């Protein structure tokens, strides 16, 4: 297994995660754990998942995003999914997936605005 | 694999789900699909490759370039020797899953691709075949 390390960065009062284009399942599940640990450590207002380079968002990935946003909510934070590509938005919708309670933003800038940390 | 008309990708581990996605993206690009169709095809392949890995552990994906009556397209066949699908109709119901998953993979892949054929019975080889043609919806 070569797990790609994805960094969870604290910017202002939020966690910012840039997801790589084609993460495998173990990378995604490792990321979930890293995010929750960073939530505990930094106590931020919320989480921004920058998925602007993600080319394939399938049901496993979607489920993990929804789960993570629920876990982040339990810890008192909000999750914003930023920068979904048009092709990915079309495919996710036609696949029948929903993003649960996670909110979306066109890009990271707007996500920062939504979390009022601009 | 550049000019080949067909090929195979082994699915032996979870990482091979990504191997399948990358191979399918390359083939679909070479065939000439548009960006949105490529995303639809790759996402469908990802769902079906994950099913092979989750239910059978190992298997393979065969791919074929299609040419028929002036149309060109892609065919992907996912093959495994897993437990098989006891009730295909039920398996195609959105939200139905015997695993801890969303149950959207099979039904979603059918919707994204347009054409899907499933051959399966308990104890027999499972084959899930999907096809997409350029410009046909």
JSON list of C-alpha atoms in Angstrom, two decimals:
[
{"chain": "A", "resi": 1, "resn": "UNK", "atom": "CA", "xyz": [0.00, 0.00, 0.00]},
{"chain": "A", "resi": 2, "resn": "UNK", "atom": "CA", "xyz": [1.41, 3.39, -0.86]},
{"chain": "A", "resi": 3, "resn": "UNK", "atom": "CA", "xyz": [-0.71, 5.81, 1.08]},
{"chain": "A", "resi": 4, "resn": "UNK", "atom": "CA", "xyz": [-0.43, 9.34, -0.24]},
{"chain": "A", "resi": 5, "resn": "UNK", "atom": "CA", "xyz": [0.00, 11.69, 2.69]},
{"chain": "A", "resi": 6, "resn": "UNK", "atom": "CA", "xyz": [-2.48, 14.54, 2.58]},
{"chain": "A", "resi": 7, "resn": "UNK", "atom": "CA", "xyz": [-1.66, 17.47, 4.81]},
{"chain": "A", "resi": 8, "resn": "UNK", "atom": "CA", "xyz": [-4.26, 19.03, 7.04]},
{"chain": "A", "resi": 9, "resn": "UNK", "atom": "CA", "xyz": [-3.29, 22.70, 7.37]},
{"chain": "A", "resi": 10, "resn": "UNK", "atom": "CA", "xyz": [-4.67, 25.19, 9.85]},
{"chain": "A", "resi": 11, "resn": "UNK", "atom": "CA", "xyz": [-5.27, 28.58, 8.23]},
{"chain": "A", "resi": 12, "resn": "UNK", "atom": "CA", "xyz": [-6.84, 31.40, 10.27]},
{"chain": "A", "resi": 13, "resn": "UNK", "atom": "CA", "xyz": [-9.42, 29.51, 12.28]},
{"chain": "A", "resi": 14, "resn": "UNK", "atom": "CA", "xyz": [-10.13, 26.64, 9.87]},
{"chain": "A", "resi": 15, "resn": "UNK", "atom": "CA", "xyz": [-8.61, 23.39, 8.71]},
{"chain": "A", "resi": 16, "resn": "UNK", "atom": "CA", "xyz": [-7.78, 23.32, 5.02]},
{"chain": "A", "resi": 17, "resn": "UNK", "atom": "CA", "xyz": [-7.31, 20.04, 3.20]},
{"chain": "A", "resi": 18, "resn": "UNK", "atom": "CA", "xyz": [-6.37, 19.78, -0.46]},
{"chain": "A", "resi": 19, "resn": "UNK", "atom": "CA", "xyz": [-7.45, 16.39, -1.78]},
{"chain": "A", "resi": 20, "resn": "UNK", "atom": "CA", "xyz": [-5.29, 14.87, -4.57]},
{"chain": "A", "resi": 21, "resn": "UNK", "atom": "CA", "xyz": [-6.85, 14.01, -7.98]},
{"chain": "A", "resi": 22, "resn": "UNK", "atom": "CA", "xyz": [-7.09, 10.22, -7.56]},
{"chain": "A", "resi": 23, "resn": "UNK", "atom": "CA", "xyz": [-6.86, 9.21, -3.90]},
{"chain": "A", "resi": 24, "resn": "UNK", "atom": "CA", "xyz": [-7.22, 5.50, -3.10]},
{"chain": "A", "resi": 25, "resn": "UNK", "atom": "CA", "xyz": [-9.55, 4.20, -0.40]},
{"chain": "A", "resi": 26, "resn": "UNK", "atom": "CA", "xyz": [-6.92, 3.88, 2.31]},
{"chain": "A", "resi": 27, "resn": "UNK", "atom": "CA", "xyz": [-5.69, 7.41, 1.66]},
{"chain": "A", "resi": 28, "resn": "UNK", "atom": "CA", "xyz": [-9.24, 8.67, 2.06]},
{"chain": "A", "resi": 29, "resn": "UNK", "atom": "CA", "xyz": [-9.87, 6.78, 5.27]},
{"chain": "A", "resi": 30, "resn": "UNK", "atom": "CA", "xyz": [-6.49, 7.87, 6.70]},
{"chain": "A", "resi": 31, "resn": "UNK", "atom": "CA", "xyz": [-7.43, 11.43, 5.84]},
{"chain": "A", "resi": 32, "resn": "UNK", "atom": "CA", "xyz": [-10.63, 11.17, 7.87]},
{"chain": "A", "resi": 33, "resn": "UNK", "atom": "CA", "xyz": [-8.63, 10.18, 10.95]},
{"chain": "A", "resi": 34, "resn": "UNK", "atom": "CA", "xyz": [-6.08, 12.96, 10.41]},
{"chain": "A", "resi": 35, "resn": "UNK", "atom": "CA", "xyz": [-8.87, 15.54, 10.11]},
{"chain": "A", "resi": 36, "resn": "UNK", "atom": "CA", "xyz": [-10.50, 14.50, 13.38]},
{"chain": "A", "resi": 37, "resn": "UNK", "atom": "CA", "xyz": [-7.16, 14.55, 15.21]},
{"chain": "A", "resi": 38, "resn": "UNK", "atom": "CA", "xyz": [-6.50, 18.04, 13.83]},
{"chain": "A", "resi": 39, "resn": "UNK", "atom": "CA", "xyz": [-10.00, 19.14, 14.92]},
{"chain": "A", "resi": 40, "resn": "UNK", "atom": "CA", "xyz": [-9.16, 18.12, 18.47]},
{"chain": "A", "resi": 41, "resn": "UNK", "atom": "CA", "xyz": [-5.73, 19.73, 18.39]},
{"chain": "A", "resi": 42, "resn": "UNK", "atom": "CA", "xyz": [-6.69, 23.09, 16.85]},
{"chain": "A", "resi": 43, "resn": "UNK", "atom": "CA", "xyz": [-10.34, 23.51, 17.82]},
{"chain": "A", "resi": 44, "resn": "UNK", "atom": "CA", "xyz": [-11.16, 25.38, 14.57]},
{"chain": "A", "resi": 45, "resn": "UNK", "atom": "CA", "xyz": [-14.52, 26.78, 13.36]},
{"chain": "A", "resi": 46, "resn": "UNK", "atom": "CA", "xyz": [-14.64, 24.32, 10.57]},
{"chain": "A", "resi": 47, "resn": "UNK", "atom": "CA", "xyz": [-13.12, 22.31, 7.77]},
{"chain": "A", "resi": 48, "resn": "UNK", "atom": "CA", "xyz": [-12.64, 23.17, 4.11]},
{"chain": "A", "resi": 49, "resn": "UNK", "atom": "CA", "xyz": [-12.16, 20.23, 1.78]},
{"chain": "A", "resi": 50, "resn": "UNK", "atom": "CA", "xyz": [-10.63, 21.59, -1.41]},
{"chain": "A", "resi": 51, "resn": "UNK", "atom": "CA", "xyz": [-11.59, 19.04, -4.08]},
{"chain": "A", "resi": 52, "resn": "UNK", "atom": "CA", "xyz": [-10.83, 21.26, -7.07]},
{"chain": "A", "resi": 53, "resn": "UNK", "atom": "CA", "xyz": [-8.32, 18.77, -8.50]},
{"chain": "A", "resi": 54, "resn": "UNK", "atom": "CA", "xyz": [-10.43, 15.67, -7.79]},
{"chain": "A", "resi": 55, "resn": "UNK", "atom": "CA", "xyz": [-11.39, 13.91, -11.02]},
{"chain": "A", "resi": 56, "resn": "UNK", "atom": "CA", "xyz": [-13.25, 10.88, -9.66]},
{"chain": "A", "resi": 57, "resn": "UNK", "atom": "CA", "xyz": [-15.68, 11.15, -6.78]},
{"chain": "A", "resi": 58, "resn": "UNK", "atom": "CA", "xyz": [-17.36, 7.78, -6.38]},
{"chain": "A", "resi": 59, "resn": "UNK", "atom": "CA", "xyz": [-19.74, 6.43, -3.74]},
{"chain": "A", "resi": 60, "resn": "UNK", "atom": "CA", "xyz": [-16.97, 5.40, -1.33]},
{"chain": "A", "resi": 61, "resn": "UNK", "atom": "CA", "xyz": [-15.37, 8.84, -1.44]},
{"chain": "A", "resi": 62, "resn": "UNK", "atom": "CA", "xyz": [-18.78, 10.54, -1.11]},
{"chain": "A", "resi": 63, "resn": "UNK", "atom": "CA", "xyz": [-19.71, 8.38, 1.87]},
{"chain": "A", "resi": 64, "resn": "UNK", "atom": "CA", "xyz": [-16.43, 9.22, 3.60]},
{"chain": "A", "resi": 65, "resn": "UNK", "atom": "CA", "xyz": [-16.96, 12.96, 3.00]},
{"chain": "A", "resi": 66, "resn": "UNK", "atom": "CA", "xyz": [-20.49, 12.77, 4.44]},
{"chain": "A", "resi": 67, "resn": "UNK", "atom": "CA", "xyz": [-19.29, 10.71, 7.42]},
{"chain": "A", "resi": 68, "resn": "UNK", "atom": "CA", "xyz": [-16.38, 13.09, 8.06]},
{"chain": "A", "resi": 69, "resn": "UNK", "atom": "CA", "xyz": [-18.65, 16.15, 7.96]},
{"chain": "A", "resi": 70, "resn": "UNK", "atom": "CA", "xyz": [-20.99, 14.46, 10.48]},
{"chain": "A", "resi": 71, "resn": "UNK", "atom": "CA", "xyz": [-18.04, 13.68, 12.76]},
{"chain": "A", "resi": 72, "resn": "UNK", "atom": "CA", "xyz": [-16.71, 17.24, 12.42]},
{"chain": "A", "resi": 73, "resn": "UNK", "atom": "CA", "xyz": [-20.24, 18.51, 13.28]},
{"chain": "A", "resi": 74, "resn": "UNK", "atom": "CA", "xyz": [-20.28, 16.33, 16.40]},
{"chain": "A", "resi": 75, "resn": "UNK", "atom": "CA", "xyz": [-17.03, 17.98, 17.42]},
{"chain": "A", "resi": 76, "resn": "UNK", "atom": "CA", "xyz": [-18.58, 21.41, 16.86]},
{"chain": "A", "resi": 77, "resn": "UNK", "atom": "CA", "xyz": [-17.27, 22.34, 13.41]},
{"chain": "A", "resi": 78, "resn": "UNK", "atom": "CA", "xyz": [-18.77, 22.97, 9.98]},
{"chain": "A", "resi": 79, "resn": "UNK", "atom": "CA", "xyz": [-17.59, 21.36, 6.75]},
{"chain": "A", "resi": 80, "resn": "UNK", "atom": "CA", "xyz": [-17.48, 23.10, 3.39]},
{"chain": "A", "resi": 81, "resn": "UNK", "atom": "CA", "xyz": [-16.65, 21.24, 0.19]},
{"chain": "A", "resi": 82, "resn": "UNK", "atom": "CA", "xyz": [-14.89, 23.65, -2.13]},
{"chain": "A", "resi": 83, "resn": "UNK", "atom": "CA", "xyz": [-14.25, 23.67, -5.86]},
{"chain": "A", "resi": 84, "resn": "UNK", "atom": "CA", "xyz": [-16.06, 20.64, -7.24]},
{"chain": "A", "resi": 85, "resn": "UNK", "atom": "CA", "xyz": [-15.38, 20.39, -10.99]},
{"chain": "A", "resi": 86, "resn": "UNK", "atom": "CA", "xyz": [-18.44, 20.60, -13.31]},
{"chain": "A", "resi": 87, "resn": "UNK", "atom": "CA", "xyz": [-17.91, 17.06, -14.66]},
{"chain": "A", "resi": 88, "resn": "UNK", "atom": "CA", "xyz": [-17.70, 15.71, -11.14]},
{"chain": "A", "resi": 89, "resn": "UNK", "atom": "CA", "xyz": [-20.88, 17.57, -10.10]},
{"chain": "A", "resi": 90, "resn": "UNK", "atom": "CA", "xyz": [-22.75, 16.10, -13.09]},
{"chain": "A", "resi": 91, "resn": "UNK", "atom": "CA", "xyz": [-21.50, 12.58, -12.37]},
{"chain": "A", "resi": 92, "resn": "UNK", "atom": "CA", "xyz": [-22.10, 12.68, -8.60]},
{"chain": "A", "resi": 93, "resn": "UNK", "atom": "CA", "xyz": [-25.68, 13.86, -9.13]},
{"chain": "A", "resi": 94, "resn": "UNK", "atom": "CA", "xyz": [-26.44, 11.28, -11.82]},
{"chain": "A", "resi": 95, "resn": "UNK", "atom": "CA", "xyz": [-24.88, 8.56, -9.70]},
{"chain": "A", "resi": 96, "resn": "UNK", "atom": "CA", "xyz": [-27.48, 9.45, -7.08]},
{"chain": "A", "resi": 97, "resn": "UNK", "atom": "CA", "xyz": [-25.10, 10.65, -4.38]},
{"chain": "A", "resi": 98, "resn": "UNK", "atom": "CA", "xyz": [-25.78, 13.44, -1.93]},
{"chain": "A", "resi": 99, "resn": "UNK", "atom": "CA", "xyz": [-23.31, 15.24, 0.29]},
{"chain": "A", "resi": 100, "resn": "UNK", "atom": "CA", "xyz": [-25.40, 15.07, 3.48]},
{"chain": "A", "resi": 101, "resn": "UNK", "atom": "CA", "xyz": [-25.12, 18.15, 5.66]},
{"chain": "A", "resi": 102, "resn": "UNK", "atom": "CA", "xyz": [-21.83, 19.31, 4.16]},
{"chain": "A", "resi": 103, "resn": "UNK", "atom": "CA", "xyz": [-22.15, 22.69, 2.43]},
{"chain": "A", "resi": 104, "resn": "UNK", "atom": "CA", "xyz": [-20.49, 23.52, -0.88]},
{"chain": "A", "resi": 105, "resn": "UNK", "atom": "CA", "xyz": [-18.63, 26.54, -2.16]},
{"chain": "A", "resi": 106, "resn": "UNK", "atom": "CA", "xyz": [-17.35, 27.44, -5.62]},
{"chain": "A", "resi": 107, "resn": "UNK", "atom": "CA", "xyz": [-13.79, 27.82, -4.33]},
{"chain": "A", "resi": 108, "resn": "UNK", "atom": "CA", "xyz": [-11.71, 28.06, -1.15]},
{"chain": "A", "resi": 109, "resn": "UNK", "atom": "CA", "xyz": [-12.08, 31.88, -1.03]},
{"chain": "A", "resi": 110, "resn": "UNK", "atom": "CA", "xyz": [-15.84, 31.62, -0.85]},
{"chain": "A", "resi": 111, "resn": "UNK", "atom": "CA", "xyz": [-15.61, 28.76, 1.62]},
{"chain": "A", "resi": 112, "resn": "UNK", "atom": "CA", "xyz": [-13.54, 31.01, 3.93]},
{"chain": "A", "resi": 113, "resn": "UNK", "atom": "CA", "xyz": [-16.25, 33.68, 3.59]},
{"chain": "A", "resi": 114, "resn": "UNK", "atom": "CA", "xyz": [-18.92, 31.14, 4.53]},
{"chain": "A", "resi": 115, "resn": "UNK", "atom": "CA", "xyz": [-17.01, 30.23, 7.66]},
{"chain": "A", "resi": 116, "resn": "UNK", "atom": "CA", "xyz": [-16.59, 33.95, 8.39]},
{"chain": "A", "resi": 117, "resn": "UNK", "atom": "CA", "xyz": [-12.85, 33.79, 8.80]},
{"chain": "A", "resi": 118, "resn": "UNK", "atom": "CA", "xyz": [-12.00, 35.94, 5.72]},
{"chain": "B", "resi": 1, "resn": "UNK", "atom": "CA", "xyz": [-1.83, 0.06, -24.56]},
{"chain": "B", "resi": 2, "resn": "UNK", "atom": "CA", "xyz": [-2.00, 2.92, -27.08]},
{"chain": "B", "resi": 3, "resn": "UNK", "atom": "CA", "xyz": [-3.33, 1.28, -30.23]},
{"chain": "B", "resi": 4, "resn": "UNK", "atom": "CA", "xyz": [-4.68, -1.92, -28.73]},
{"chain": "B", "resi": 5, "resn": "UNK", "atom": "CA", "xyz": [-8.28, -2.80, -29.33]},
{"chain": "B", "resi": 6, "resn": "UNK", "atom": "CA", "xyz": [-8.58, -4.61, -26.05]},
{"chain": "B", "resi": 7, "resn": "UNK", "atom": "CA", "xyz": [-6.76, -5.31, -22.83]},
{"chain": "B", "resi": 8, "resn": "UNK", "atom": "CA", "xyz": [-7.01, -6.37, -19.24]},
{"chain": "B", "resi": 9, "resn": "UNK", "atom": "CA", "xyz": [-6.29, -4.84, -15.85]},
{"chain": "B", "resi": 10, "resn": "UNK", "atom": "CA", "xyz": [-5.95, -7.15, -12.85]},
{"chain": "B", "resi": 11, "resn": "UNK", "atom": "CA", "xyz": [-7.73, -6.26, -9.63]},
{"chain": "B", "resi": 12, "resn": "UNK", "atom": "CA", "xyz": [-5.70, -7.84, -6.83]},
{"chain": "B", "resi": 13, "resn": "UNK", "atom": "CA", "xyz": [-5.75, -5.17, -4.15]},
{"chain": "B", "resi": 14, "resn": "UNK", "atom": "CA", "xyz": [-7.56, -2.03, -3.13]},
{"chain": "B", "resi": 15, "resn": "UNK", "atom": "CA", "xyz": [-4.93, 0.12, -4.86]},
{"chain": "B", "resi": 16, "resn": "UNK", "atom": "CA", "xyz": [-5.93, -1.50, -8.18]},
{"chain": "B", "resi": 17, "resn": "UNK", "atom": "CA", "xyz": [-9.23, 0.40, -8.02]},
{"chain": "B", "resi": 18, "resn": "UNK", "atom": "CA", "xyz": [-7.10, 3.45, -8.80]},
{"chain": "B", "resi": 19, "resn": "UNK", "atom": "CA", "xyz": [-5.13, 1.47, -11.43]},
{"chain": "B", "resi": 20, "resn": "UNK", "atom": "CA", "xyz": [-8.44, 0.67, -13.15]},
{"chain": "B", "resi": 21, "resn": "UNK", "atom": "CA", "xyz": [-9.53, 4.32, -13.05]},
{"chain": "B", "resi": 22, "resn": "UNK", "atom": "CA", "xyz": [-6.27, 5.50, -14.61]},
{"chain": "B", "resi": 23, "resn": "UNK", "atom": "CA", "xyz": [-6.36, 2.85, -17.36]},
{"chain": "B", "resi": 24, "resn": "UNK", "atom": "CA", "xyz": [-10.01, 3.58, -18.18]},
{"chain": "B", "resi": 25, "resn": "UNK", "atom": "CA", "xyz": [-9.39, 7.34, -18.28]},
{"chain": "B", "resi": 26, "resn": "UNK", "atom": "CA", "xyz": [-6.54, 6.83, -20.77]},
{"chain": "B", "resi": 27, "resn": "UNK", "atom": "CA", "xyz": [-8.53, 4.48, -23.01]},
{"chain": "B", "resi": 28, "resn": "UNK", "atom": "CA", "xyz": [-11.65, 6.68, -22.97]},
{"chain": "B", "resi": 29, "resn": "UNK", "atom": "CA", "xyz": [-9.53, 9.72, -23.86]},
{"chain": "B", "resi": 30, "resn": "UNK", "atom": "CA", "xyz": [-7.92, 7.86, -26.77]},
{"chain": "B", "resi": 31, "resn": "UNK", "atom": "CA", "xyz": [-11.29, 6.72, -28.06]},
{"chain": "B", "resi": 32, "resn": "UNK", "atom": "CA", "xyz": [-12.33, 10.37, -28.08]},
{"chain": "B", "resi": 33, "resn": "UNK", "atom": "CA", "xyz": [-14.96, 10.71, -25.39]},
{"chain": "B", "resi": 34, "resn": "UNK", "atom": "CA", "xyz": [-15.71, 14.19, -24.06]},
{"chain": "B", "resi": 35, "resn": "UNK", "atom": "CA", "xyz": [-14.67, 15.26, -20.56]},
{"chain": "B", "resi": 36, "resn": "UNK", "atom": "CA", "xyz": [-18.03, 14.66, -18.89]},
{"chain": "B", "resi": 37, "resn": "UNK", "atom": "CA", "xyz": [-18.44, 11.21, -20.43]},
{"chain": "B", "resi": 38, "resn": "UNK", "atom": "CA", "xyz": [-14.88, 10.34, -19.35]},
{"chain": "B", "resi": 39, "resn": "UNK", "atom": "CA", "xyz": [-15.78, 11.25, -15.76]},
{"chain": "B", "resi": 40, "resn": "UNK", "atom": "CA", "xyz": [-18.97, 9.16, -16.02]},
{"chain": "B", "resi": 41, "resn": "UNK", "atom": "CA", "xyz": [-17.07, 6.15, -17.41]},
{"chain": "B", "resi": 42, "resn": "UNK", "atom": "CA", "xyz": [-14.19, 6.37, -14.92]},
{"chain": "B", "resi": 43, "resn": "UNK", "atom": "CA", "xyz": [-16.57, 6.77, -11.97]},
{"chain": "B", "resi": 44, "resn": "UNK", "atom": "CA", "xyz": [-18.63, 3.75, -13.11]},
{"chain": "B", "resi": 45, "resn": "UNK", "atom": "CA", "xyz": [-15.43, 1.73, -13.48]},
{"chain": "B", "resi": 46, "resn": "UNK", "atom": "CA", "xyz": [-14.39, 2.76, -9.97]},
{"chain": "B", "resi": 47, "resn": "UNK", "atom": "CA", "xyz": [-17.69, 1.50, -8.52]},
{"chain": "B", "resi": 48, "resn": "UNK", "atom": "CA", "xyz": [-17.49, -1.83, -10.33]},
{"chain": "B", "resi": 49, "resn": "UNK", "atom": "CA", "xyz": [-13.79, -2.37, -9.56]},
{"chain": "B", "resi": 50, "resn": "UNK", "atom": "CA", "xyz": [-14.57, -1.75, -5.90]},
{"chain": "B", "resi": 51, "resn": "UNK", "atom": "CA", "xyz": [-17.37, -4.33, -6.05]},
{"chain": "B", "resi": 52, "resn": "UNK", "atom": "CA", "xyz": [-14.90, -6.89, -7.45]},
{"chain": "B", "resi": 53, "resn": "UNK", "atom": "CA", "xyz": [-12.43, -6.13, -4.66]},
{"chain": "B", "resi": 54, "resn": "UNK", "atom": "CA", "xyz": [-15.01, -5.99, -1.86]},
{"chain": "B", "resi": 55, "resn": "UNK", "atom": "CA", "xyz": [-17.01, -9.08, -2.79]},
{"chain": "B", "resi": 56, "resn": "UNK", "atom": "CA", "xyz": [-14.48, -11.33, -4.53]},
{"chain": "B", "resi": 57, "resn": "UNK", "atom": "CA", "xyz": [-11.10, -10.02, -3.35]},
{"chain": "B", "resi": 58, "resn": "UNK", "atom": "CA", "xyz": [-9.56, -10.52, -6.78]},
{"chain": "B", "resi": 59, "resn": "UNK", "atom": "CA", "xyz": [-10.73, -10.32, -10.37]},
{"chain": "B", "resi": 60, "resn": "UNK", "atom": "CA", "xyz": [-10.11, -8.38, -13.55]},
{"chain": "B", "resi": 61, "resn": "UNK", "atom": "CA", "xyz": [-11.42, -5.77, -15.90]},
{"chain": "B", "resi": 62, "resn": "UNK", "atom": "CA", "xyz": [-11.36, -6.45, -19.63]},
{"chain": "B", "resi": 63, "resn": "UNK", "atom": "CA", "xyz": [-11.74, -3.50, -21.96]},
{"chain": "B", "resi": 64, "resn": "UNK", "atom": "CA", "xyz": [-12.68, -3.38, -25.63]},
{"chain": "B", "resi": 65, "resn": "UNK", "atom": "CA", "xyz": [-12.88, -0.58, -28.15]},
{"chain": "B", "resi": 66, "resn": "UNK", "atom": "CA", "xyz": [-16.19, -0.85, -29.97]},
{"chain": "B", "resi": 67, "resn": "UNK", "atom": "CA", "xyz": [-17.01, -0.07, -33.60]},
{"chain": "B", "resi": 68, "resn": "UNK", "atom": "CA", "xyz": [-20.50, -0.72, -34.86]},
{"chain": "B", "resi": 69, "resn": "UNK", "atom": "CA", "xyz": [-22.47, 0.88, -37.70]},
{"chain": "B", "resi": 70, "resn": "UNK", "atom": "CA", "xyz": [-20.18, 3.90, -37.73]},
{"chain": "B", "resi": 71, "resn": "UNK", "atom": "CA", "xyz": [-20.42, 4.41, -33.98]},
{"chain": "B", "resi": 72, "resn": "UNK", "atom": "CA", "xyz": [-17.46, 4.06, -31.66]},
{"chain": "B", "resi": 73, "resn": "UNK", "atom": "CA", "xyz": [-17.54, 3.26, -28.02]},
{"chain": "B", "resi": 74, "resn": "UNK", "atom": "CA", "xyz": [-16.04, 1.51, -25.05]},
{"chain": "B", "resi": 75, "resn": "UNK", "atom": "CA", "xyz": [-16.92, -1.74, -23.32]},
{"chain": "B", "resi": 76, "resn": "UNK", "atom": "CA", "xyz": [-15.69, -2.68, -19.85]},
{"chain": "B", "resi": 77, "resn": "UNK", "atom": "CA", "xyz": [-16.24, -6.15, -18.42]},
{"chain": "B", "resi": 78, "resn": "UNK", "atom": "CA", "xyz": [-15.64, -6.79, -14.71]},
{"chain": "B", "resi": 79, "resn": "UNK", "atom": "CA", "xyz": [-15.05, -10.46, -13.95]},
{"chain": "B", "resi": 80, "resn": "UNK", "atom": "CA", "xyz": [-14.66, -12.26, -10.66]},
{"chain": "B", "resi": 81, "resn": "UNK", "atom": "CA", "xyz": [-15.08, -15.64, -9.00]},
{"chain": "B", "resi": 82, "resn": "UNK", "atom": "CA", "xyz": [-16.72, -14.24, -5.90]},
{"chain": "B", "resi": 83, "resn": "UNK", "atom": "CA", "xyz": [-19.93, -15.38, -4.22]},
{"chain": "B", "resi": 84, "resn": "UNK", "atom": "CA", "xyz": [-22.05, -14.08, -7.10]},
{"chain": "B", "resi": 85, "resn": "UNK", "atom": "CA", "xyz": [-25.17, -11.92, -7.04]},
{"chain": "B", "resi": 86, "resn": "UNK", "atom": "CA", "xyz": [-28.15, -13.97, -5.80]},
{"chain": "B", "resi": 87, "resn": "UNK", "atom": "CA", "xyz": [-30.80, -11.43, -6.86]},
{"chain": "B", "resi": 88, "resn": "UNK", "atom": "CA", "xyz": [-29.71, -9.10, -9.66]},
{"chain": "B", "resi": 89, "resn": "UNK", "atom": "CA", "xyz": [-32.87, -6.99, -9.57]},
{"chain": "B", "resi": 90, "resn": "UNK", "atom": "CA", "xyz": [-32.46, -6.37, -5.86]},
{"chain": "B", "resi": 91, "resn": "UNK", "atom": "CA", "xyz": [-28.75, -5.58, -6.33]},
{"chain": "B", "resi": 92, "resn": "UNK", "atom": "CA", "xyz": [-29.75, -2.90, -8.86]},
{"chain": "B", "resi": 93, "resn": "UNK", "atom": "CA", "xyz": [-32.11, -1.19, -6.40]},
{"chain": "B", "resi": 94, "resn": "UNK", "atom": "CA", "xyz": [-30.56, 2.15, -5.38]},
{"chain": "B", "resi": 95, "resn": "UNK", "atom": "CA", "xyz": [-29.60, 2.01, -1.70]},
{"chain": "B", "resi": 96, "resn": "UNK", "atom": "CA", "xyz": [-29.48, -1.78, -1.52]},
{"chain": "B", "resi": 97, "resn": "UNK", "atom": "CA", "xyz": [-26.19, -3.18, -0.21]},
{"chain": "B", "resi": 98, "resn": "UNK", "atom": "CA", "xyz": [-25.09, -6.30, 1.63]},
{"chain": "B", "resi": 99, "resn": "UNK", "atom": "CA", "xyz": [-21.97, -4.41, 2.70]},
{"chain": "B", "resi": 100, "resn": "UNK", "atom": "CA", "xyz": [-21.56, -1.26, 4.71]},
{"chain": "B", "resi": 101, "resn": "UNK", "atom": "CA", "xyz": [-21.81, 0.94, 1.65]},
{"chain": "B", "resi": 102, "resn": "UNK", "atom": "CA", "xyz": [-24.30, 3.36, 0.11]},
{"chain": "B", "resi": 103, "resn": "UNK", "atom": "CA", "xyz": [-25.63, 0.76, -2.32]},
{"chain": "B", "resi": 104, "resn": "UNK", "atom": "CA", "xyz": [-25.40, 3.24, -5.20]},
{"chain": "B", "resi": 105, "resn": "UNK", "atom": "CA", "xyz": [-22.53, 1.63, -7.12]},
{"chain": "B", "resi": 106, "resn": "UNK", "atom": "CA", "xyz": [-24.26, -0.85, -9.39]},
{"chain": "B", "resi": 107, "resn": "UNK", "atom": "CA", "xyz": [-27.43, 1.16, -10.03]},
{"chain": "B", "resi": 108, "resn": "UNK", "atom": "CA", "xyz": [-25.40, 4.35, -10.39]},
{"chain": "B", "resi": 109, "resn": "UNK", "atom": "CA", "xyz": [-22.99, 2.80, -12.89]},
{"chain": "B", "resi": 110, "resn": "UNK", "atom": "CA", "xyz": [-25.95, 1.59, -14.96]},
{"chain": "B", "resi": 111, "resn": "UNK", "atom": "CA", "xyz": [-27.43, 5.09, -14.98]},
{"chain": "B", "resi": 112, "resn": "UNK", "atom": "CA", "xyz": [-24.10, 6.74, -15.88]},
{"chain": "B", "resi": 113, "resn": "UNK", "atom": "CA", "xyz": [-23.27, 4.29, -18.67]},
{"chain": "B", "resi": 114, "resn": "UNK", "atom": "CA", "xyz": [-26.67, 3.62, -20.22]},
{"chain": "B", "resi": 115, "resn": "UNK", "atom": "CA", "xyz": [-25.87, 0.00, -21.08]},
{"chain": "B", "resi": 116, "resn": "UNK", "atom": "CA", "xyz": [-25.24, -2.70, -18.50]},
{"chain": "B", "resi": 117, "resn": "UNK", "atom": "CA", "xyz": [-25.49, -6.48, -18.61]},
{"chain": "B", "resi": 118, "resn": "UNK", "atom": "CA", "xyz": [-25.02, -8.69, -15.58]},
{"chain": "B", "resi": 119, "resn": "UNK", "atom": "CA", "xyz": [-24.30, -12.41, -15.66]},
{"chain": "B", "resi": 120, "resn": "UNK", "atom": "CA", "xyz": [-24.23, -13.90, -12.22]},
{"chain": "B", "resi": 121, "resn": "UNK", "atom": "CA", "xyz": [-25.47, -16.73, -10.09]},
{"chain": "B", "resi": 122, "resn": "UNK", "atom": "CA", "xyz": [-24.22, -18.05, -6.77]},
{"chain": "B", "resi": 123, "resn": "UNK", "atom": "CA", "xyz": [-21.11, -20.17, -7.32]},
{"chain": "B", "resi": 124, "resn": "UNK", "atom": "CA", "xyz": [-20.58, -19.03, -10.92]},
{"chain": "B", "resi": 125, "resn": "UNK", "atom": "CA", "xyz": [-18.31, -16.45, -12.51]},
{"chain": "B", "resi": 126, "resn": "UNK", "atom": "CA", "xyz": [-19.76, -12.95, -12.14]},
{"chain": "B", "resi": 127, "resn": "UNK", "atom": "CA", "xyz": [-19.57, -10.69, -15.19]},
{"chain": "B", "resi": 128, "resn": "UNK", "atom": "CA", "xyz": [-20.72, -7.10, -15.19]},
{"chain": "B", "resi": 129, "resn": "UNK", "atom": "CA", "xyz": [-20.52, -5.53, -18.64]},
{"chain": "B", "resi": 130, "resn": "UNK", "atom": "CA", "xyz": [-20.93, -1.79, -19.27]},
{"chain": "B", "resi": 131, "resn": "UNK", "atom": "CA", "xyz": [-20.85, 0.08, -22.57]},
{"chain": "B", "resi": 132, "resn": "UNK", "atom": "CA", "xyz": [-20.92, 3.64, -23.71]},
{"chain": "B", "resi": 133, "resn": "UNK", "atom": "CA", "xyz": [-21.01, 5.08, -27.21]},
{"chain": "B", "resi": 134, "resn": "UNK", "atom": "CA", "xyz": [-19.80, 8.48, -28.33]},
{"chain": "B", "resi": 135, "resn": "UNK", "atom": "CA", "xyz": [-22.71, 10.82, -28.98]},
{"chain": "B", "resi": 136, "resn": "UNK", "atom": "CA", "xyz": [-25.46, 8.34, -28.08]},
{"chain": "B", "resi": 137, "resn": "UNK", "atom": "CA", "xyz": [-27.63, 9.00, -25.07]}
]
